[in-house]
Amino acid sequence: MMNKKIADFLSSLPVQVLSSFILGGLFIYASIDKIVHPHAFAKIIYNYQLMPEILIYFMAVTLPWVEMLTGFALVAGIYRRTSAVILSALLVIFSVAISINLIRGLNFDCGCFSTLTTEAGNDPLGLLIRDFLILVPGLIIVFFNRPLASRGTHPAASRPPSQEGIDRENTSDPQ
Amino acid sequence: MKRFILQLIAILGLSVVIGLAYNQFSKTPLPILKKYDAHMVDLVVANKQLNDVTVSDESEAEIPQFDEIDAETVRALLESGSAVLLDARPPEDYRFGRIPGGISLPISRFNETYDRVAPQLGEGKTIITYCEGYHCTDSSMLALALHKKGHADIFVYKGGIEEWMELGYDVETPMEGE
């Protein structure tokens, strides 16, 4: 009973919309600087030492736009669940990349940073925690943005009328 | 599931198309099909930072290109006495060993060191910069800094002291105070 209440709360329109705005907004914000400074972003990708050198420019040019467009789609409620899956997947990939470098960093000091790079290294543990926090709204959308059809399986659910149309993709609404 | 995949392709595809188009029309597009070149990227980034700081009229897009030079040519130029060799590495590294004749001008202390070194960069002399090896970009940064100071005829020896030693050429330890 309790679980169902939580699930209903998480799939309610306000929670879903708020999650979309937080996740989408953060990614839109994060993408702007990368779009404006593609060279600096390429350098950051390179410094991760995880990508083949031939793919670095391509990633630096396209990844910020994936973040931007998916963020906008999420905020606008277009392809909401798919967008949340993409952004959550990105967060997981970022976390894995940071973790690998966290482990590497404990083993050796590469000392390869240019002296003109003024950006101080971020604390990787702090980055990981932040990533996981941002992942929360993503997972709320991925797992609780239920189609209206399945909501209807709980006739007792006192669904407010405002929930109509929460999932624009759903065309098979029995109501 | 099918709908999910179609939506995925739509979002990712559109992003890639817009990203590539935006890059193509930008002032300094990234060469998508080429391998990452740390020297080129660092030059663009540093040039942008310098321009932001100095607020010069110089076009932001104008990135000076420095010709690469190989070890053989470096040797020949040094032997003929027509070139000055500048070591862009931090003083700690320089103290351990340098390419013979290399003068220390660490990019990390460029402003403090430049005035002392400047008289040796006489008119008509070719300037060659180097650092550790291909993956360090201090040599290119130093070339950029010198370019901004008005110097011309600058070459970057990207192989650096690593390649120099691999080729079996001599390395010398600088005297105290050099």
Coordinates of C-alpha atoms in Angstrom, one line a residue:
Chain A
M1 CA 0.0 0.0 0.0
M2 CA 2.8 2.3 1.0
N3 CA 4.8 1.4 -2.1
K4 CA 1.8 2.1 -4.3
K5 CA 1.4 5.5 -2.7
I6 CA 5.0 6.4 -3.3
A7 CA 4.7 5.2 -6.9
D8 CA 1.6 7.2 -7.4
F9 CA 3.3 10.3 -6.0
L10 CA 6.4 9.9 -8.1
S11 CA 4.3 9.4 -11.3
S12 CA 2.1 12.4 -10.5
L13 CA 2.3 15.3 -13.0
P14 CA 3.9 17.8 -10.6
V15 CA 6.7 15.4 -9.7
Q16 CA 7.2 14.4 -13.3
V17 CA 7.3 18.0 -14.6
L18 CA 9.6 19.1 -11.8
S19 CA 12.0 16.3 -12.5
S20 CA 11.9 17.1 -16.2
F21 CA 12.7 20.8 -15.5
I22 CA 15.5 20.0 -13.1
L23 CA 17.2 17.4 -15.3
G24 CA 16.5 19.1 -18.6
G25 CA 17.5 22.5 -17.2
L26 CA 20.8 21.3 -15.8
F27 CA 21.7 19.7 -19.1
I28 CA 20.8 22.8 -21.1
Y29 CA 22.9 24.9 -18.8
A30 CA 25.8 22.5 -18.9
S31 CA 25.7 22.3 -22.7
I32 CA 26.0 26.1 -23.4
D33 CA 29.6 26.5 -22.2
K34 CA 30.7 23.4 -24.2
I35 CA 29.0 24.7 -27.3
V36 CA 30.7 28.1 -27.0
H37 CA 34.1 26.6 -26.2
P38 CA 34.4 23.4 -28.3
H39 CA 38.2 23.4 -28.2
A40 CA 38.4 23.6 -24.5
F41 CA 35.8 20.8 -24.3
A42 CA 37.8 18.7 -26.7
K43 CA 40.8 19.1 -24.4
I44 CA 38.7 18.0 -21.4
I45 CA 37.6 14.9 -23.2
Y46 CA 41.2 14.2 -24.2
N47 CA 42.3 14.6 -20.6
Y48 CA 40.0 11.8 -19.6
Q49 CA 42.2 9.5 -21.6
L50 CA 39.3 7.2 -22.4
M51 CA 38.4 8.0 -26.0
P52 CA 40.3 7.1 -29.1
E53 CA 42.0 10.3 -30.4
I54 CA 40.1 10.1 -33.7
L55 CA 36.7 10.4 -32.0
I56 CA 37.6 13.3 -29.7
Y57 CA 36.6 16.2 -32.1
F58 CA 33.4 14.4 -33.1
M59 CA 32.4 14.0 -29.5
A60 CA 33.3 17.6 -28.6
V61 CA 31.1 18.8 -31.4
T62 CA 28.1 16.6 -31.0
L63 CA 27.8 15.7 -27.3
P64 CA 26.9 19.2 -26.2
W65 CA 24.1 19.3 -28.7
V66 CA 22.8 15.9 -27.5
E67 CA 22.7 17.5 -24.0
M68 CA 21.0 20.7 -25.3
L69 CA 18.4 19.1 -27.5
T70 CA 17.5 16.3 -25.1
G71 CA 17.3 18.8 -22.3
F72 CA 14.9 21.0 -24.3
A73 CA 12.8 17.9 -25.3
L74 CA 12.5 17.0 -21.6
V75 CA 11.5 20.5 -20.5
A76 CA 9.0 20.7 -23.3
G77 CA 7.6 17.3 -22.5
I78 CA 8.4 15.9 -26.0
Y79 CA 9.6 12.2 -25.9
R80 CA 9.9 12.7 -22.1
R81 CA 10.8 9.1 -21.2
T82 CA 13.2 8.6 -24.1
S83 CA 14.9 11.9 -23.2
A84 CA 15.2 10.9 -19.6
V85 CA 16.7 7.6 -20.6
I86 CA 19.3 9.4 -22.8
L87 CA 20.3 11.9 -20.0
S88 CA 20.4 9.2 -17.3
A89 CA 22.6 7.1 -19.5
L90 CA 24.9 10.0 -20.1
L91 CA 25.1 10.5 -16.3
V92 CA 26.0 6.9 -15.8
I93 CA 28.7 7.1 -18.5
F94 CA 30.1 10.2 -16.9
S95 CA 30.2 8.6 -13.5
V96 CA 32.0 5.5 -14.9
A97 CA 34.5 7.8 -16.6
I98 CA 35.1 9.8 -13.4
S99 CA 35.4 6.6 -11.4
I100 CA 38.0 5.2 -13.8
N101 CA 40.0 8.3 -13.4
L102 CA 39.5 8.4 -9.7
I103 CA 41.0 4.9 -9.5
R104 CA 43.8 5.8 -11.9
G105 CA 44.5 9.0 -10.1
L106 CA 45.2 7.0 -6.9
N107 CA 47.8 4.9 -8.7
F108 CA 49.8 7.4 -10.6
D109 CA 50.2 11.0 -11.2
C110 CA 50.3 11.8 -14.9
G111 CA 51.5 15.4 -14.5
C112 CA 50.5 16.2 -18.0
F113 CA 48.4 19.3 -17.5
S114 CA 49.3 22.4 -19.3
T115 CA 50.4 25.3 -17.2
L116 CA 48.0 27.6 -19.0
T117 CA 45.0 25.5 -17.9
T118 CA 43.7 27.6 -15.1
E119 CA 40.7 25.4 -14.1
A120 CA 41.5 23.6 -10.9
G121 CA 40.8 19.8 -10.9
N122 CA 37.4 19.1 -9.4
D123 CA 37.2 16.7 -6.5
P124 CA 36.2 13.4 -8.3
L125 CA 34.2 12.1 -5.3
G126 CA 32.2 15.3 -5.1
L127 CA 31.6 15.0 -8.9
L128 CA 30.3 11.4 -8.4
I129 CA 27.9 12.4 -5.6
R130 CA 26.6 15.3 -7.7
D131 CA 26.1 12.9 -10.7
F132 CA 24.1 10.5 -8.6
L133 CA 22.0 13.4 -7.2
I134 CA 21.2 14.6 -10.7
L135 CA 20.4 11.0 -11.7
V136 CA 17.5 10.9 -9.2
P137 CA 15.0 13.0 -11.3
G138 CA 16.2 11.0 -14.4
L139 CA 15.3 7.7 -12.8
I140 CA 12.0 9.1 -11.5
I141 CA 11.0 9.9 -15.1
V142 CA 12.4 6.6 -16.5
F143 CA 10.6 4.4 -14.1
F144 CA 7.5 6.3 -13.1
N145 CA 6.4 8.1 -16.2
R146 CA 3.8 5.5 -16.7
P147 CA 1.5 5.5 -19.7
L148 CA -2.1 6.5 -18.7
A149 CA -3.3 3.0 -19.7
S150 CA -1.3 1.4 -16.8
R151 CA -2.4 4.0 -14.4
G152 CA -5.9 3.0 -15.1
T153 CA -5.3 -0.5 -13.7
H154 CA -5.8 1.0 -10.2
P155 CA -9.4 2.1 -10.2
A156 CA -9.1 3.2 -6.6
A157 CA -6.3 5.6 -7.4
S158 CA -7.6 9.1 -6.9
R159 CA -5.9 10.6 -9.8
P160 CA -6.4 14.3 -10.1
P161 CA -7.8 15.5 -13.4
S162 CA -4.6 17.4 -14.1
Q163 CA -2.9 14.2 -14.8
E164 CA -4.7 14.0 -18.1
G165 CA -2.3 14.3 -21.0
I166 CA 0.8 13.7 -18.9
D167 CA 2.1 11.3 -21.4
R168 CA 1.6 12.8 -24.9
E169 CA 3.0 9.7 -26.5
N170 CA 0.3 7.5 -25.2
T171 CA -2.4 7.2 -27.8
S172 CA -4.2 4.1 -26.4
D173 CA -5.7 5.7 -23.4
P174 CA -8.8 3.7 -22.7
Q175 CA -10.6 6.6 -21.1
Chain B
M1 CA 10.3 -0.5 -27.8
K2 CA 10.3 0.3 -31.5
R3 CA 8.9 3.8 -30.7
F4 CA 11.7 4.3 -28.1
I5 CA 14.4 3.4 -30.7
L6 CA 12.9 5.7 -33.3
Q7 CA 12.7 8.6 -30.8
L8 CA 16.3 7.8 -29.7
I9 CA 17.5 8.0 -33.3
A10 CA 15.5 11.2 -33.9
I11 CA 17.1 13.0 -30.9
L12 CA 20.6 11.8 -31.4
G13 CA 20.5 12.2 -35.2
L14 CA 19.2 15.8 -35.0
S15 CA 21.9 16.6 -32.4
V16 CA 24.7 15.2 -34.5
V17 CA 23.4 17.1 -37.6
I18 CA 23.1 20.4 -35.7
G19 CA 26.5 19.9 -34.0
L20 CA 28.3 19.2 -37.2
A21 CA 26.6 22.1 -39.0
Y22 CA 27.3 24.5 -36.1
N23 CA 31.0 23.4 -36.1
Q24 CA 31.3 23.9 -39.8
F25 CA 30.1 27.4 -39.7
S26 CA 32.0 28.5 -36.6
K27 CA 35.1 30.7 -36.9
T28 CA 37.5 28.0 -35.8
P29 CA 35.9 24.6 -36.6
L30 CA 37.3 21.5 -35.2
P31 CA 38.7 19.2 -37.9
I32 CA 36.3 16.3 -37.2
L33 CA 38.0 13.7 -39.2
K34 CA 41.5 14.3 -37.8
K35 CA 43.1 12.9 -34.7
Y36 CA 43.3 15.1 -31.7
D37 CA 46.2 17.5 -31.8
A38 CA 46.9 18.8 -28.3
H39 CA 49.1 21.6 -29.7
M40 CA 46.4 23.0 -32.0
V41 CA 43.7 22.8 -29.4
D42 CA 45.8 24.4 -26.7
L43 CA 46.8 27.2 -29.1
V44 CA 43.2 28.0 -29.9
V45 CA 42.2 27.9 -26.2
A46 CA 45.1 30.0 -25.1
N47 CA 44.7 32.4 -27.9
K48 CA 41.1 32.9 -26.9
Q49 CA 42.0 33.4 -23.2
L50 CA 44.8 35.9 -24.1
N51 CA 42.4 37.8 -26.3
D52 CA 39.8 37.9 -23.7
V53 CA 42.3 39.3 -21.2
T54 CA 44.0 41.8 -23.5
V55 CA 40.9 42.9 -25.3
S56 CA 42.9 43.6 -28.4
D57 CA 41.4 44.4 -31.8
E58 CA 43.0 41.3 -33.2
S59 CA 40.5 38.9 -34.6
E60 CA 39.7 36.1 -32.2
A61 CA 39.7 33.7 -35.0
E62 CA 43.3 34.5 -36.0
I63 CA 45.3 31.7 -34.7
P64 CA 49.0 31.9 -35.5
Q65 CA 50.3 28.7 -37.1
F66 CA 53.8 27.6 -36.0
D67 CA 55.7 25.2 -38.3
E68 CA 56.8 22.0 -36.9
I69 CA 60.5 21.2 -37.1
D70 CA 62.3 17.9 -36.8
A71 CA 65.4 16.9 -34.8
E72 CA 67.8 16.9 -37.7
T73 CA 66.8 20.5 -38.7
V74 CA 67.1 21.6 -35.1
R75 CA 70.6 20.3 -35.0
A76 CA 71.6 21.8 -38.3
L77 CA 70.2 25.2 -37.3
L78 CA 71.9 25.2 -33.9
E79 CA 75.2 24.2 -35.5
S80 CA 75.0 27.0 -38.0
G81 CA 74.3 29.4 -35.1
S82 CA 71.3 30.9 -36.9
A83 CA 68.8 29.7 -34.3
V84 CA 68.0 30.2 -30.6
L85 CA 66.6 27.2 -28.8
L86 CA 64.2 27.9 -26.0
D87 CA 63.2 25.3 -23.3
A88 CA 59.5 25.9 -22.3
R89 CA 59.5 23.4 -19.4
P90 CA 59.4 24.3 -15.8
P91 CA 62.8 25.1 -14.2
E92 CA 62.8 21.9 -12.2
D93 CA 62.8 19.8 -15.4
Y94 CA 65.3 22.1 -17.1
R95 CA 67.8 21.6 -14.3
F96 CA 67.8 17.9 -14.9
G97 CA 68.9 18.2 -18.5
R98 CA 68.4 20.2 -21.6
I99 CA 69.0 20.0 -25.3
P100 CA 72.5 21.5 -25.7
G101 CA 72.2 25.3 -26.0
G102 CA 68.6 25.4 -24.8
I103 CA 67.8 28.5 -22.9
S104 CA 65.2 28.2 -20.1
L105 CA 62.1 30.3 -20.7
P106 CA 59.4 28.4 -18.8
I107 CA 55.9 29.2 -20.0
S108 CA 54.7 29.1 -16.4
R109 CA 57.0 32.0 -15.6
F110 CA 57.0 33.7 -18.9
N111 CA 56.5 37.3 -17.7
E112 CA 59.2 37.1 -15.1
T113 CA 61.7 35.4 -17.4
Y114 CA 61.1 37.1 -20.7
D115 CA 63.0 40.3 -20.1
R116 CA 66.1 38.3 -19.1
V117 CA 66.0 36.1 -22.2
A118 CA 64.8 38.7 -24.7
P119 CA 68.3 40.2 -25.6
Q120 CA 69.3 36.7 -26.8
L121 CA 66.5 36.6 -29.3
G122 CA 68.4 38.8 -31.6
E123 CA 67.1 40.1 -35.0
G124 CA 67.2 37.6 -37.8
K125 CA 67.5 34.6 -35.6
T126 CA 65.1 31.7 -35.9
I127 CA 63.4 30.8 -32.6
I128 CA 62.8 27.1 -31.8
T129 CA 60.8 26.1 -28.8
Y130 CA 60.6 22.7 -27.2
C131 CA 59.3 20.9 -24.1
E132 CA 59.0 17.3 -23.0
G133 CA 57.5 15.6 -26.0
Y134 CA 54.5 15.3 -28.3
H135 CA 52.0 15.3 -25.5
C136 CA 53.2 18.5 -23.8
T137 CA 52.1 21.7 -25.3
D138 CA 54.3 24.2 -23.5
S139 CA 56.4 24.6 -26.6
S140 CA 53.4 25.8 -28.6
M141 CA 52.2 28.0 -25.7
L142 CA 55.7 29.6 -25.6
A143 CA 55.6 30.1 -29.4
L144 CA 52.2 31.8 -29.0
A145 CA 53.5 34.0 -26.1
L146 CA 56.5 35.1 -28.2
H147 CA 54.3 35.7 -31.2
K148 CA 52.2 38.1 -29.0
K149 CA 55.4 39.9 -28.0
G150 CA 56.1 40.6 -31.7
H151 CA 58.6 37.9 -32.5
A152 CA 58.5 36.1 -35.9
D153 CA 60.2 33.1 -37.5
I154 CA 59.2 30.8 -34.7
F155 CA 59.3 27.0 -35.0
V156 CA 58.1 24.3 -32.6
Y157 CA 60.1 21.2 -32.1
K158 CA 57.2 19.0 -31.0
G159 CA 59.3 15.9 -30.5
G160 CA 60.9 17.6 -27.5
I161 CA 63.7 16.4 -25.3
E162 CA 62.1 12.9 -25.2
E163 CA 62.5 12.3 -29.0
W164 CA 65.9 14.0 -28.8
M165 CA 67.1 11.4 -26.3
E166 CA 65.5 8.5 -28.1
L167 CA 67.5 9.5 -31.2
G168 CA 70.6 9.2 -29.1
Y169 CA 71.5 12.9 -29.2
D170 CA 73.4 14.5 -26.3
V171 CA 71.7 16.1 -23.4
E172 CA 73.6 18.4 -21.1
T173 CA 73.0 19.6 -17.6
P174 CA 72.8 23.4 -17.3
M175 CA 75.3 25.3 -15.2
E176 CA 74.1 26.7 -11.8
G177 CA 72.1 29.9 -12.4
E178 CA 71.5 29.3 -16.1

